[in-house]
mmCIF file of C-alpha atoms in Angstrom:
data_model
loop_
_atom_site.group_PDB
_atom_site.id
_atom_site.type_symbol
_atom_site.label_atom_id
_atom_site.label_comp_id
_atom_site.label_asym_id
_atom_site.label_seq_id
_atom_site.Cartn_x
_atom_site.Cartn_y
_atom_site.Cartn_z
ATOM 1 C CA MET A 1 -0.019 0.050 0.042
ATOM 2 C CA GLN A 2 2.821 2.483 0.831
ATOM 3 C CA HIS A 3 4.435 1.675 -2.554
ATOM 4 C CA HIS A 4 1.179 2.623 -4.322
ATOM 5 C CA TYR A 5 0.947 5.823 -2.579
ATOM 6 C CA PHE A 6 4.453 6.589 -3.384
ATOM 7 C CA ILE A 7 3.762 6.124 -7.104
ATOM 8 C CA ASP A 8 0.701 8.341 -7.104
ATOM 9 C CA SER A 9 2.743 11.005 -5.299
ATOM 10 C CA PHE A 10 5.575 10.913 -7.849
ATOM 11 C CA LYS A 11 2.896 11.228 -10.653
ATOM 12 C CA ILE A 12 1.492 14.307 -9.004
ATOM 13 C CA ARG A 13 4.888 15.868 -8.562
ATOM 14 C CA ARG A 14 5.477 15.725 -12.286
ATOM 15 C CA TRP A 15 2.508 18.013 -12.765
ATOM 16 C CA VAL A 16 3.433 20.744 -10.195
ATOM 17 C CA PRO A 17 5.658 22.804 -12.525
ATOM 18 C CA VAL A 18 2.904 22.728 -15.220
ATOM 19 C CA LEU A 19 0.261 23.709 -12.590
ATOM 20 C CA TRP A 20 2.527 26.588 -11.557
ATOM 21 C CA ILE A 21 3.001 27.803 -15.099
ATOM 22 C CA LEU A 22 -0.861 27.550 -15.654
ATOM 23 C CA ALA A 23 -1.416 29.530 -12.458
ATOM 24 C CA LEU A 24 1.182 32.283 -13.312
ATOM 25 C CA LEU A 25 -0.245 32.396 -16.892
ATOM 26 C CA GLY A 26 -3.767 32.810 -15.575
ATOM 27 C CA ILE A 27 -2.643 35.784 -13.216
ATOM 28 C CA VAL A 28 -0.876 37.456 -16.027
ATOM 29 C CA LEU A 29 -3.905 37.034 -18.450
ATOM 30 C CA THR A 30 -6.221 38.299 -15.755
ATOM 31 C CA GLY A 31 -4.110 41.434 -15.433
ATOM 32 C CA CYS A 32 -4.205 42.017 -19.432
ATOM 33 C CA THR A 33 -7.863 41.607 -19.767
ATOM 34 C CA PRO A 34 -9.253 44.928 -21.008
ATOM 35 C CA THR A 35 -11.319 46.874 -18.610
ATOM 36 C CA PRO A 36 -13.770 49.320 -19.823
ATOM 37 C CA LEU A 37 -12.640 53.120 -19.821
ATOM 38 C CA LEU A 38 -14.770 54.967 -17.684
ATOM 39 C CA VAL A 39 -15.346 58.305 -19.324
ATOM 40 C CA THR A 40 -17.490 60.982 -17.816
ATOM 41 C CA PRO A 41 -19.809 62.338 -20.405
ATOM 42 C CA PRO A 42 -19.503 65.935 -21.336
ATOM 43 C CA MET A 43 -21.871 68.398 -19.576
ATOM 44 C CA PRO A 44 -24.694 69.219 -21.829
ATOM 45 C CA TYR A 45 -25.118 72.805 -22.771
ATOM 46 C CA LEU A 46 -28.517 73.155 -21.254
ATOM 47 C CA THR A 47 -30.136 70.886 -18.776
ATOM 48 C CA ASP A 48 -33.684 71.763 -17.683
ATOM 49 C CA GLU A 49 -34.829 69.143 -15.021
ATOM 50 C CA ALA A 50 -37.480 71.669 -13.666
ATOM 51 C CA ASN A 51 -39.152 71.812 -17.211
ATOM 52 C CA VAL A 52 -39.339 75.486 -17.101
ATOM 53 C CA LEU A 53 -38.685 76.065 -20.790
ATOM 54 C CA SER A 54 -40.652 74.742 -23.757
ATOM 55 C CA GLU A 55 -38.909 72.530 -26.340
ATOM 56 C CA ALA A 56 -38.648 75.499 -28.866
ATOM 57 C CA GLN A 57 -37.036 77.595 -26.061
ATOM 58 C CA ARG A 58 -34.654 74.919 -25.215
ATOM 59 C CA THR A 59 -33.766 74.451 -28.827
ATOM 60 C CA GLU A 60 -33.088 78.147 -29.257
ATOM 61 C CA LEU A 61 -30.899 78.372 -26.252
ATOM 62 C CA ILE A 62 -28.958 75.282 -27.030
ATOM 63 C CA ASP A 63 -28.369 76.690 -30.532
ATOM 64 C CA ARG A 64 -26.868 80.154 -29.051
ATOM 65 C CA LEU A 65 -24.806 78.133 -26.720
ATOM 66 C CA GLU A 66 -23.374 75.870 -29.257
ATOM 67 C CA ALA A 67 -22.590 78.767 -31.486
ATOM 68 C CA HIS A 68 -20.732 80.439 -28.820
ATOM 69 C CA ASN A 69 -19.162 77.438 -27.182
ATOM 70 C CA SER A 70 -17.674 76.046 -30.282
ATOM 71 C CA THR A 71 -15.730 79.218 -31.392
ATOM 72 C CA GLN A 72 -15.097 81.535 -28.376
ATOM 73 C CA VAL A 73 -13.478 81.319 -24.931
ATOM 74 C CA GLY A 74 -15.821 80.867 -22.064
ATOM 75 C CA ARG A 75 -18.083 77.796 -22.660
ATOM 76 C CA ILE A 76 -21.409 78.467 -21.069
ATOM 77 C CA PHE A 77 -23.624 75.801 -19.608
ATOM 78 C CA VAL A 78 -27.223 76.150 -18.015
ATOM 79 C CA LEU A 79 -28.507 73.950 -15.392
ATOM 80 C CA ILE A 80 -32.219 74.542 -14.195
ATOM 81 C CA ILE A 81 -33.225 72.130 -11.233
ATOM 82 C CA PRO A 82 -36.278 71.938 -9.228
ATOM 83 C CA LYS A 83 -34.447 72.613 -5.931
ATOM 84 C CA LEU A 84 -30.923 72.268 -4.508
ATOM 85 C CA PRO A 85 -29.991 68.957 -3.073
ATOM 86 C CA GLU A 86 -30.334 68.747 0.819
ATOM 87 C CA GLU A 87 -27.474 70.304 2.870
ATOM 88 C CA LYS A 88 -26.116 71.935 -0.296
ATOM 89 C CA THR A 89 -25.580 75.733 -0.544
ATOM 90 C CA LEU A 90 -26.091 77.345 -4.045
ATOM 91 C CA GLU A 91 -22.338 78.185 -4.220
ATOM 92 C CA ALA A 92 -21.194 74.598 -3.206
ATOM 93 C CA TYR A 93 -23.448 73.051 -5.605
ATOM 94 C CA ALA A 94 -22.401 75.167 -8.604
ATOM 95 C CA TYR A 95 -18.861 74.528 -7.781
ATOM 96 C CA GLU A 96 -19.400 70.837 -7.563
ATOM 97 C CA LYS A 97 -21.379 70.755 -10.880
ATOM 98 C CA ILE A 98 -18.940 72.966 -12.966
ATOM 99 C CA ASN A 99 -16.105 70.560 -11.870
ATOM 100 C CA ALA A 100 -18.047 67.358 -12.155
ATOM 101 C CA THR A 101 -16.669 66.669 -15.553
ATOM 102 C CA PRO A 102 -12.812 66.290 -15.793
ATOM 103 C CA LEU A 103 -10.976 68.175 -18.255
ATOM 104 C CA ALA A 104 -9.657 66.510 -21.276
ATOM 105 C CA SER A 105 -5.792 66.639 -21.954
ATOM 106 C CA GLY A 106 -5.257 70.128 -23.128
ATOM 107 C CA GLU A 107 -8.717 71.365 -22.688
ATOM 108 C CA ARG A 108 -9.224 74.866 -21.463
ATOM 109 C CA ASN A 109 -10.602 75.302 -18.005
ATOM 110 C CA ASP A 110 -13.150 78.041 -19.160
ATOM 111 C CA ARG A 111 -16.394 76.864 -18.064
ATOM 112 C CA ILE A 112 -19.321 79.015 -17.008
ATOM 113 C CA LEU A 113 -22.350 77.620 -15.315
ATOM 114 C CA ILE A 114 -25.546 79.225 -14.945
ATOM 115 C CA LEU A 115 -27.380 77.410 -12.096
ATOM 116 C CA LEU A 116 -31.022 77.991 -11.565
ATOM 117 C CA PRO A 117 -32.603 76.273 -8.644
ATOM 118 C CA MET A 118 -36.267 77.012 -8.983
ATOM 119 C CA GLU A 119 -37.600 76.385 -5.444
ATOM 120 C CA GLU A 120 -34.866 78.572 -3.831
ATOM 121 C CA ARG A 121 -35.617 81.259 -6.380
ATOM 122 C CA GLN A 122 -31.844 82.172 -6.789
ATOM 123 C CA VAL A 123 -29.408 82.188 -9.684
ATOM 124 C CA ARG A 124 -25.611 81.758 -9.656
ATOM 125 C CA ILE A 125 -23.049 82.266 -12.385
ATOM 126 C CA GLU A 126 -20.005 79.921 -11.444
ATOM 127 C CA THR A 127 -16.763 80.545 -13.436
ATOM 128 C CA SER A 128 -13.824 78.431 -13.741
ATOM 129 C CA GLN A 129 -10.126 79.618 -13.666
ATOM 130 C CA ASP A 130 -9.435 80.523 -17.231
ATOM 131 C CA VAL A 131 -12.318 83.115 -17.350
ATOM 132 C CA TRP A 132 -11.944 84.708 -13.979
ATOM 133 C CA GLU A 133 -10.115 87.780 -15.604
ATOM 134 C CA ARG A 134 -12.801 88.326 -18.297
ATOM 135 C CA LEU A 135 -15.888 87.618 -16.147
ATOM 136 C CA THR A 136 -15.368 88.754 -12.369
ATOM 137 C CA ASP A 137 -17.684 88.185 -9.580
ATOM 138 C CA GLU A 138 -18.633 91.646 -9.729
ATOM 139 C CA GLU A 139 -19.760 91.348 -13.395
ATOM 140 C CA CYS A 140 -21.512 88.361 -12.659
ATOM 141 C CA THR A 141 -23.465 89.954 -9.916
ATOM 142 C CA ALA A 142 -24.278 92.916 -12.260
ATOM 143 C CA ILE A 143 -25.407 90.352 -14.887
ATOM 144 C CA ILE A 144 -27.626 88.583 -12.446
ATOM 145 C CA GLN A 145 -29.235 91.645 -11.045
ATOM 146 C CA GLN A 146 -29.643 93.515 -14.443
ATOM 147 C CA GLN A 147 -30.628 90.718 -16.700
ATOM 148 C CA PHE A 148 -31.675 87.514 -14.903
ATOM 149 C CA ILE A 149 -33.738 88.772 -11.890
ATOM 150 C CA PRO A 150 -35.975 91.348 -13.703
ATOM 151 C CA GLN A 151 -37.220 88.802 -16.167
ATOM 152 C CA PHE A 152 -37.315 85.867 -13.634
ATOM 153 C CA LYS A 153 -39.507 88.052 -11.274
ATOM 154 C CA THR A 154 -42.172 88.127 -14.013
ATOM 155 C CA GLY A 155 -41.853 84.460 -14.656
ATOM 156 C CA ASN A 156 -40.123 84.925 -18.044
ATOM 157 C CA TYR A 157 -37.290 82.592 -17.554
ATOM 158 C CA TYR A 158 -36.558 82.091 -21.121
ATOM 159 C CA GLN A 159 -35.964 85.849 -21.679
ATOM 160 C CA GLY A 160 -34.013 86.080 -18.511
ATOM 161 C CA LEU A 161 -31.754 83.264 -19.612
ATOM 162 C CA ALA A 162 -31.408 84.708 -23.170
ATOM 163 C CA ASP A 163 -30.647 88.081 -21.823
ATOM 164 C CA GLY A 164 -28.102 86.706 -19.329
ATOM 165 C CA ILE A 165 -26.347 84.549 -21.723
ATOM 166 C CA ALA A 166 -26.155 87.496 -24.367
ATOM 167 C CA ALA A 167 -24.583 89.594 -21.549
ATOM 168 C CA ILE A 168 -22.117 86.942 -20.558
ATOM 169 C CA ILE A 169 -21.055 86.686 -24.189
ATOM 170 C CA ALA A 170 -20.759 90.491 -24.533
ATOM 171 C CA GLN A 171 -18.638 90.628 -21.490
ATOM 172 C CA LEU A 172 -16.515 87.761 -22.748
ATOM 173 C CA GLU A 173 -15.873 89.398 -26.116
ATOM 174 C CA ALA A 174 -15.257 92.974 -24.736
ATOM 175 C CA PRO A 175 -11.705 93.966 -25.299
#
């Protein structure tokens, strides 16, 4: 009986190097399997989660934003939401959203976000680093007070956004 066990043990030992090679090959191949590249989709030019705008108004504003964003410095995005998330301030949420999409290699950091949370009845223009000199906090405040708020008070959100976007573009194009 002992002799038979010795023979089986010897047969198994012959396969140990082969098993090691297969195990290492499995580890290497597992590390080489392609993993899906997780790419954050680009921020849409206009998102109206609160359904404030008609389809025609959305299309008109998106066309204006596309025309400007494809050729000029200062890419403008509009986000209209029903209300701010719990425990988020307007400033913190705007900052979070403008930085949510990572910049591609060589991409300018020239985003401008117009955030409009309907329940809070507030508006914010958040700017990223490459447009700070062209669109200061004071200029953003003036655009909000002179363009957005007067129209928003009368319920004319489309016209307020159109006027505000036009004022931002004019400020960006000013010498």
